[in-house]
Amino acid sequence: MTIALETRRLRKSFGALTVADGIDFSLEGGARHALIGPNGAGKTTLVNLLTGALAPSSGQIYLEGEDVTSLAQAKRVRRGIGRTFQINSLFRSLTVLDNVALAVAERTGAARKLFRPAFSHDEVKDEAHALLGSLGLSDDASRAVRDLAYGKQRLVEIAIALGMRPRVLLLDEPAAGVPSAESHRILEVLAALPPEIAILIIEHDMDLVFRFARRITVLAAGAILMEGSPQEVAHDARVRQVYLGERAHV
Amino acid sequence: MEAFLSSLVSVAFHGLAYGMILYAISVGLSVTMGLMGFVNLAHGVFAMAGGYLMITLMLAFGLPWLPALLASCLIVAVFSMLLEKALYSRLYAAGELEQVLFTIGLIFIAVAVARLAYGPNPLAAPLPSYLKGQLSLGGRSFPAYRVAVIATSALLIATLWIGLERTRWGAMVRAAVDNRAMAQSVGIDTARLFTLTFALGSGLAALGGALGADLMAMTPTYPFEQLVYFLIVVAIGGLGSLRGPFVGALLIGIGDTACKYWVPELGAFFVYVATIALLLWKPAGLFGRHV
Amino acid sequence: MYSAPARLRPLEALPWLLAIAVYFAAPSYLPLGAYVFIMILFTLSLDLVVGYGGIVTLGHSAYFGFGAYTAGILAVRLNGDPLLGLAAAALAAGLLGLATGAVILRTRALTLLMLTLAITSIVLEIASSATALTNGSDGLHSVPVDPVLGRFAFDLFGTTAYFYCLAVVLACWTLVRSLVNSPFGAALVGSRENDARMHAIGAPVYARRLQAYSISCALAGMAGALLTQTTQFAGLSTLGFELSGEGLVMLVLGGVGRLYGAFVGPTVYIVARDYLARQTPEYWYMGIGVLLVLIVLFARGGILGLVDVLVNRLRAKRS
């Protein structure tokens, strides 16, 4: 199996506070990988480092074997690292279709076009519609995002990320804030994602994590505590202690 | 050489006086912008109000200089408190454009009121006789008024800094500038804190405006004309800081005085260029933490 | 954007029909009309930056004035052809926009606002001290202007000026309209709505903003050139911060980020000022100030926003 994304001795500190402490992590091609850990373990920081939203203090990041550590966020995105946000980060006053089309247009280069109306860029719209269809959002395409129910907004988050056709997709708590009755919908969507995309998911909903992930990395205090299959993680005493200890059982 | 030295001292002295005034006016702007994130372009209105009020109190009510100065500062502070409660507070959550337009609107209103009340021509503040002469210090003579300006401002700055370091109010302001949500969660009444801080900032501006009425004459368009300078001081000093605008104000005060003294034809040009260069180097200003 | 077609609606012919109607109905207002067109162009350029780009600036008069002086100096020194002057002004202001925008757009919020003010002040300072070129505070008087296209001479009644400005505004409006409806315009709105997300989908946000900023500056420069050519005068007031402020006021009065606000705002503002400000400028300033405060507190969409609200209410009543 090829390695899609890899970090070597990745370190990030803010003054005296170290939030990522020499992380060696790798994500295989087509992976279904979860990153868990107690609050403040540095999960979102790691995602921000991987996407380039934050610059590491030291260490390297490789995308399919190439060093991308010094590449700006926009360039990494164009090379195939996509992400979603823990707290909805959408274009709230725009329609669902526009939200997705913006991402598609950036990828295809249509966004550079100055004169032809956006509305007549059928290739962008068709792709956006197809994506919305696959996520069950077709009926909401022309509604403003802010008028959608929260759970659906979470799906739009994912739709935007898919619009970039990423080879590596980082999902930052895709089910955060979604009532548990609806979280199965998120899981369905995640399960149906194209198998060739390497996916790293951060999630607090352990039910979702253990159903979705084939491999789990546990992060604590900015460092990797352990990594293994869901069974291994579930039965690891250290994990119980630092993380699952908060919740009596898995 | 002697002549050059003499002009150097003169520039430093006048620049210091100007810088002190700029600081007194701008420090409130820095704190309110840092604390409330509010782009208050109308801050100069309070300085103008202070200047005009002092002139009125002296000429129409016959108050002596010092009581008139303090009273105008107090009146402006109280008035600004009402303004903050009634209008400003509604716009803390609004976008930058709304805040900019709203405060430009306030400037327009203030300009109109000032023109109606005082006419379009510049007014100078009447000075008491003891501030009109020259003071000799170390074999040189300095205008007494500017010496008084520097002394008053220095006293004010010392009080302010000690106040912010030592008092409970100061601790609350610093906490709220640092992290507003955290400050609220530990029970600080931020709405009240904002109002009081705003009033203090406006009162200081009024004091600066009144004190500086001799250097920066009162005209109805004062809030527009001086705005760039106040903003420069705050931007290069850094938002939400007390010391930042002090350094900024002194740099601008002395730099501007020096440029106008030695290269009058290019006047403010150098000040603007230096400001831009500084902000490119440090976008958050000299002492700012937020960009 | 992508969801809604940008077809021309019949209502969009209204401003142009009105402009022609004014020519027949109120010929004595042609010079004022030309001035309204110039301010419409300036406000339109501001709408591109402020309304669509989300960049709040107080320094757009720098480009207006730079264009005004470029056209004026070119006409005085070399050639009085108005279209040449217009093109030169657009180019000069556009390049100035590119150079200054590259600096300004690296910053945000208050710093950005301050930099825009500082740049206007610098341009003003240069213009007032480079007396050999600009004639300092006296301004450039009696700027020669040749007939448009070699045929239509500028006349005393302002007919040529009126239609010349109208034609330029029409051309620029067509450009801006297609810009804001294009994928580029959509991406610009995207960064206004959510900067962080635009970065996260790989958009070169800074480069796009700079592009839009430069185009807008070129348009502002053209507006300045029109002012020089129709009044045969270029003065320091074209560079003042007051003009930038007025532009923002006109924009917000009409409605920000909706293209037609730039038509409604300047028209209402200038016509009202023509009536009110002559007698008592104090009350004019007071009125504008109160109006701004009221708009911000109660009617963020400006006049067109209020029209929207009314139309929606009427529709709701009917159905």
Short mmCIF file of N, CA and C in Angstrom, two decimals, chain C residues 19-114:
data_model
loop_
_atom_site.label_atom_id
_atom_site.label_comp_id
_atom_site.label_asym_id
_atom_site.label_seq_id
_atom_site.Cartn_x
_atom_site.Cartn_y
_atom_site.Cartn_z
N ALA C 19 -31.94 58.33 -18.08
CA ALA C 19 -30.89 59.26 -18.48
C ALA C 19 -31.27 59.98 -19.76
N ILE C 20 -31.87 59.24 -20.70
CA ILE C 20 -32.27 59.87 -21.96
C ILE C 20 -33.46 60.79 -21.75
N ALA C 21 -34.37 60.38 -20.87
CA ALA C 21 -35.53 61.22 -20.56
C ALA C 21 -35.10 62.56 -19.97
N VAL C 22 -34.06 62.52 -19.10
CA VAL C 22 -33.58 63.76 -18.49
C VAL C 22 -33.10 64.73 -19.57
N TYR C 23 -32.47 64.16 -20.60
CA TYR C 23 -31.95 65.01 -21.67
C TYR C 23 -33.06 65.82 -22.30
N PHE C 24 -34.22 65.18 -22.49
CA PHE C 24 -35.33 65.88 -23.13
C PHE C 24 -36.10 66.73 -22.13
N ALA C 25 -36.28 66.21 -20.93
CA ALA C 25 -37.17 66.86 -19.98
C ALA C 25 -36.49 68.00 -19.23
N ALA C 26 -35.21 67.84 -18.92
CA ALA C 26 -34.56 68.85 -18.09
C ALA C 26 -33.19 69.22 -18.65
N PRO C 27 -33.15 69.84 -19.83
CA PRO C 27 -31.87 70.11 -20.48
C PRO C 27 -30.94 71.00 -19.65
N SER C 28 -31.51 71.80 -18.74
CA SER C 28 -30.64 72.67 -17.96
C SER C 28 -29.87 71.90 -16.89
N TYR C 29 -30.25 70.63 -16.69
CA TYR C 29 -29.58 69.83 -15.67
C TYR C 29 -28.47 68.95 -16.24
N LEU C 30 -28.13 69.16 -17.52
CA LEU C 30 -27.14 68.27 -18.11
C LEU C 30 -25.78 68.30 -17.41
N PRO C 31 -25.26 69.48 -17.04
CA PRO C 31 -23.96 69.48 -16.35
C PRO C 31 -24.04 68.71 -15.02
N LEU C 32 -25.13 68.91 -14.26
CA LEU C 32 -25.30 68.16 -13.03
C LEU C 32 -25.41 66.67 -13.34
N GLY C 33 -26.12 66.38 -14.44
CA GLY C 33 -26.28 64.98 -14.85
C GLY C 33 -24.95 64.33 -15.14
N ALA C 34 -24.07 65.04 -15.85
CA ALA C 34 -22.75 64.50 -16.15
C ALA C 34 -22.01 64.19 -14.85
N TYR C 35 -22.16 65.11 -13.87
CA TYR C 35 -21.49 64.90 -12.58
C TYR C 35 -22.06 63.67 -11.87
N VAL C 36 -23.38 63.50 -11.99
CA VAL C 36 -24.00 62.30 -11.40
C VAL C 36 -23.41 61.04 -12.03
N PHE C 37 -23.25 61.04 -13.35
CA PHE C 37 -22.67 59.85 -14.02
C PHE C 37 -21.26 59.56 -13.50
N ILE C 38 -20.49 60.64 -13.33
CA ILE C 38 -19.11 60.47 -12.86
C ILE C 38 -19.10 59.82 -11.48
N MET C 39 -19.99 60.30 -10.62
CA MET C 39 -20.05 59.74 -9.27
C MET C 39 -20.62 58.31 -9.29
N ILE C 40 -21.49 58.04 -10.25
CA ILE C 40 -22.00 56.67 -10.39
C ILE C 40 -20.83 55.74 -10.73
N LEU C 41 -19.98 56.19 -11.63
CA LEU C 41 -18.84 55.36 -12.00
C LEU C 41 -17.91 55.16 -10.80
N PHE C 42 -17.68 56.23 -10.07
CA PHE C 42 -16.82 56.13 -8.88
C PHE C 42 -17.43 55.17 -7.85
N THR C 43 -18.73 55.32 -7.62
CA THR C 43 -19.41 54.46 -6.65
C THR C 43 -19.44 53.00 -7.11
N LEU C 44 -19.58 52.83 -8.42
CA LEU C 44 -19.56 51.48 -8.99
C LEU C 44 -18.20 50.83 -8.72
N SER C 45 -17.14 51.61 -8.89
CA SER C 45 -15.80 51.07 -8.64
C SER C 45 -15.66 50.71 -7.16
N LEU C 46 -16.26 51.53 -6.30
CA LEU C 46 -16.21 51.24 -4.86
C LEU C 46 -17.01 49.99 -4.52
N ASP C 47 -18.14 49.81 -5.22
CA ASP C 47 -18.98 48.65 -4.93
C ASP C 47 -18.23 47.36 -5.23
N LEU C 48 -17.44 47.39 -6.28
CA LEU C 48 -16.65 46.20 -6.64
C LEU C 48 -15.71 45.83 -5.49
N VAL C 49 -15.09 46.84 -4.90
CA VAL C 49 -14.11 46.60 -3.83
C VAL C 49 -14.81 46.34 -2.49
N VAL C 50 -15.72 47.22 -2.13
CA VAL C 50 -16.35 47.17 -0.81
C VAL C 50 -17.47 46.14 -0.78
N GLY C 51 -18.37 46.25 -1.74
CA GLY C 51 -19.56 45.41 -1.73
C GLY C 51 -19.26 43.97 -2.09
N TYR C 52 -18.47 43.76 -3.13
CA TYR C 52 -18.19 42.40 -3.58
C TYR C 52 -16.91 41.85 -2.97
N GLY C 53 -15.87 42.71 -2.89
CA GLY C 53 -14.60 42.24 -2.37
C GLY C 53 -14.53 42.24 -0.84
N GLY C 54 -15.47 42.97 -0.19
CA GLY C 54 -15.44 43.04 1.27
C GLY C 54 -14.24 43.79 1.82
N ILE C 55 -13.64 44.65 1.00
CA ILE C 55 -12.49 45.42 1.45
C ILE C 55 -12.97 46.84 1.78
N VAL C 56 -12.97 47.19 3.06
CA VAL C 56 -13.45 48.51 3.45
C VAL C 56 -12.31 49.51 3.31
N THR C 57 -12.48 50.46 2.41
CA THR C 57 -11.41 51.41 2.14
C THR C 57 -11.89 52.85 2.33
N LEU C 58 -11.00 53.67 2.80
CA LEU C 58 -11.29 55.11 2.89
C LEU C 58 -10.37 55.87 1.96
N GLY C 59 -9.72 55.15 1.03
CA GLY C 59 -8.70 55.80 0.22
C GLY C 59 -8.95 55.74 -1.27
N HIS C 60 -10.19 55.49 -1.68
CA HIS C 60 -10.38 55.31 -3.12
C HIS C 60 -10.22 56.60 -3.91
N SER C 61 -10.31 57.73 -3.23
CA SER C 61 -10.13 58.99 -3.94
C SER C 61 -8.72 59.11 -4.49
N ALA C 62 -7.76 58.37 -3.92
CA ALA C 62 -6.39 58.42 -4.45
C ALA C 62 -6.39 58.08 -5.93
N TYR C 63 -7.17 57.08 -6.31
CA TYR C 63 -7.17 56.61 -7.69
C TYR C 63 -8.01 57.52 -8.57
N PHE C 64 -9.10 58.02 -7.98
CA PHE C 64 -9.94 59.00 -8.68
C PHE C 64 -9.09 60.21 -9.03
N GLY C 65 -8.41 60.75 -8.03
CA GLY C 65 -7.59 61.94 -8.24
C GLY C 65 -6.40 61.67 -9.15
N PHE C 66 -5.81 60.49 -9.01
CA PHE C 66 -4.67 60.15 -9.86
C PHE C 66 -5.11 60.12 -11.32
N GLY C 67 -6.28 59.55 -11.56
CA GLY C 67 -6.82 59.53 -12.92
C GLY C 67 -7.13 60.94 -13.40
N ALA C 68 -7.69 61.75 -12.50
CA ALA C 68 -8.05 63.13 -12.87
C ALA C 68 -6.80 63.90 -13.29
N TYR C 69 -5.74 63.76 -12.50
CA TYR C 69 -4.50 64.48 -12.82
C TYR C 69 -3.81 63.90 -14.05
N THR C 70 -3.84 62.58 -14.20
CA THR C 70 -3.22 61.97 -15.38
C THR C 70 -3.84 62.54 -16.64
N ALA C 71 -5.18 62.53 -16.67
CA ALA C 71 -5.88 63.06 -17.85
C ALA C 71 -5.55 64.54 -18.04
N GLY C 72 -5.54 65.28 -16.92
CA GLY C 72 -5.29 66.71 -17.01
C GLY C 72 -3.88 67.02 -17.51
N ILE C 73 -2.89 66.38 -16.92
CA ILE C 73 -1.49 66.65 -17.29
C ILE C 73 -1.23 66.23 -18.74
N LEU C 74 -1.79 65.07 -19.11
CA LEU C 74 -1.63 64.60 -20.49
C LEU C 74 -2.20 65.61 -21.48
N ALA C 75 -3.38 66.14 -21.15
CA ALA C 75 -4.03 67.08 -22.06
C ALA C 75 -3.26 68.39 -22.14
N VAL C 76 -2.76 68.85 -20.98
CA VAL C 76 -2.03 70.12 -20.96
C VAL C 76 -0.70 69.98 -21.69
N ARG C 77 -0.01 68.85 -21.51
CA ARG C 77 1.36 68.72 -22.02
C ARG C 77 1.44 68.13 -23.42
N LEU C 78 0.56 67.15 -23.68
CA LEU C 78 0.76 66.40 -24.93
C LEU C 78 -0.41 66.45 -25.88
N ASN C 79 -1.55 65.96 -25.42
CA ASN C 79 -2.62 65.69 -26.35
C ASN C 79 -3.95 65.76 -25.62
N GLY C 80 -4.89 66.48 -26.19
CA GLY C 80 -6.17 66.69 -25.52
C GLY C 80 -7.25 65.73 -25.94
N ASP C 81 -6.88 64.64 -26.59
CA ASP C 81 -7.92 63.70 -27.01
C ASP C 81 -8.56 63.05 -25.79
N PRO C 82 -9.87 63.17 -25.63
CA PRO C 82 -10.50 62.68 -24.39
C PRO C 82 -10.38 61.16 -24.21
N LEU C 83 -10.51 60.39 -25.29
CA LEU C 83 -10.46 58.94 -25.13
C LEU C 83 -9.05 58.49 -24.76
N LEU C 84 -8.06 59.18 -25.32
CA LEU C 84 -6.68 58.88 -24.97
C LEU C 84 -6.46 59.17 -23.48
N GLY C 85 -6.97 60.34 -23.06
CA GLY C 85 -6.85 60.72 -21.65
C GLY C 85 -7.53 59.70 -20.73
N LEU C 86 -8.69 59.25 -21.18
CA LEU C 86 -9.46 58.28 -20.40
C LEU C 86 -8.67 56.97 -20.26
N ALA C 87 -8.10 56.52 -21.38
CA ALA C 87 -7.34 55.27 -21.36
C ALA C 87 -6.10 55.42 -20.49
N ALA C 88 -5.42 56.57 -20.63
CA ALA C 88 -4.21 56.79 -19.84
C ALA C 88 -4.56 56.82 -18.35
N ALA C 89 -5.68 57.47 -18.02
CA ALA C 89 -6.09 57.56 -16.62
C ALA C 89 -6.39 56.17 -16.06
N ALA C 90 -7.09 55.36 -16.87
CA ALA C 90 -7.42 54.00 -16.43
C ALA C 90 -6.15 53.21 -16.18
N LEU C 91 -5.21 53.31 -17.09
CA LEU C 91 -3.96 52.56 -16.98
C LEU C 91 -3.17 53.03 -15.75
N ALA C 92 -3.03 54.35 -15.64
CA ALA C 92 -2.23 54.90 -14.53
C ALA C 92 -2.84 54.53 -13.19
N ALA C 93 -4.16 54.75 -13.06
CA ALA C 93 -4.81 54.45 -11.78
C ALA C 93 -4.80 52.95 -11.50
N GLY C 94 -4.95 52.15 -12.57
CA GLY C 94 -4.92 50.70 -12.40
C GLY C 94 -3.56 50.23 -11.90
N LEU C 95 -2.50 50.81 -12.46
CA LEU C 95 -1.15 50.42 -12.03
C LEU C 95 -0.89 50.89 -10.60
N LEU C 96 -1.35 52.10 -10.30
CA LEU C 96 -1.20 52.58 -8.91
C LEU C 96 -1.96 51.64 -7.97
N GLY C 97 -3.14 51.21 -8.42
CA GLY C 97 -3.93 50.28 -7.61
C GLY C 97 -3.21 48.95 -7.40
N LEU C 98 -2.56 48.49 -8.45
CA LEU C 98 -1.81 47.23 -8.36
C LEU C 98 -0.67 47.37 -7.36
N ALA C 99 0.06 48.47 -7.48
CA ALA C 99 1.23 48.66 -6.61
C ALA C 99 0.81 48.87 -5.15
N THR C 100 -0.18 49.74 -4.93
CA THR C 100 -0.58 50.02 -3.55
C THR C 100 -1.41 48.88 -2.98
N GLY C 101 -2.25 48.28 -3.85
CA GLY C 101 -3.06 47.15 -3.39
C GLY C 101 -2.19 46.00 -2.90
N ALA C 102 -1.05 45.80 -3.58
CA ALA C 102 -0.14 44.73 -3.18
C ALA C 102 0.30 44.89 -1.73
N VAL C 103 0.37 46.15 -1.29
CA VAL C 103 0.74 46.42 0.10
C VAL C 103 -0.49 46.35 1.00
N ILE C 104 -1.52 47.11 0.62
CA ILE C 104 -2.72 47.24 1.46
C ILE C 104 -3.37 45.89 1.75
N LEU C 105 -3.50 45.07 0.72
CA LEU C 105 -4.30 43.85 0.86
C LEU C 105 -3.59 42.76 1.66
N ARG C 106 -2.34 43.01 2.04
CA ARG C 106 -1.68 42.06 2.92
C ARG C 106 -2.18 42.20 4.36
N THR C 107 -2.85 43.32 4.63
CA THR C 107 -3.29 43.58 6.00
C THR C 107 -4.81 43.45 6.09
N ARG C 108 -5.34 43.64 7.30
CA ARG C 108 -6.78 43.51 7.49
C ARG C 108 -7.31 44.62 8.38
N ALA C 109 -8.64 44.74 8.37
CA ALA C 109 -9.37 45.58 9.31
C ALA C 109 -8.79 46.97 9.50
N LEU C 110 -8.49 47.32 10.75
CA LEU C 110 -8.08 48.69 11.04
C LEU C 110 -6.79 49.07 10.31
N THR C 111 -5.83 48.15 10.28
CA THR C 111 -4.57 48.45 9.62
C THR C 111 -4.80 48.73 8.14
N LEU C 112 -5.66 47.92 7.54
CA LEU C 112 -5.98 48.12 6.13
C LEU C 112 -6.61 49.51 5.92
N LEU C 113 -7.55 49.83 6.78
CA LEU C 113 -8.25 51.11 6.69
C LEU C 113 -7.26 52.27 6.78
N MET C 114 -6.35 52.12 7.75
CA MET C 114 -5.35 53.14 7.99
C MET C 114 -4.44 53.30 6.78
#
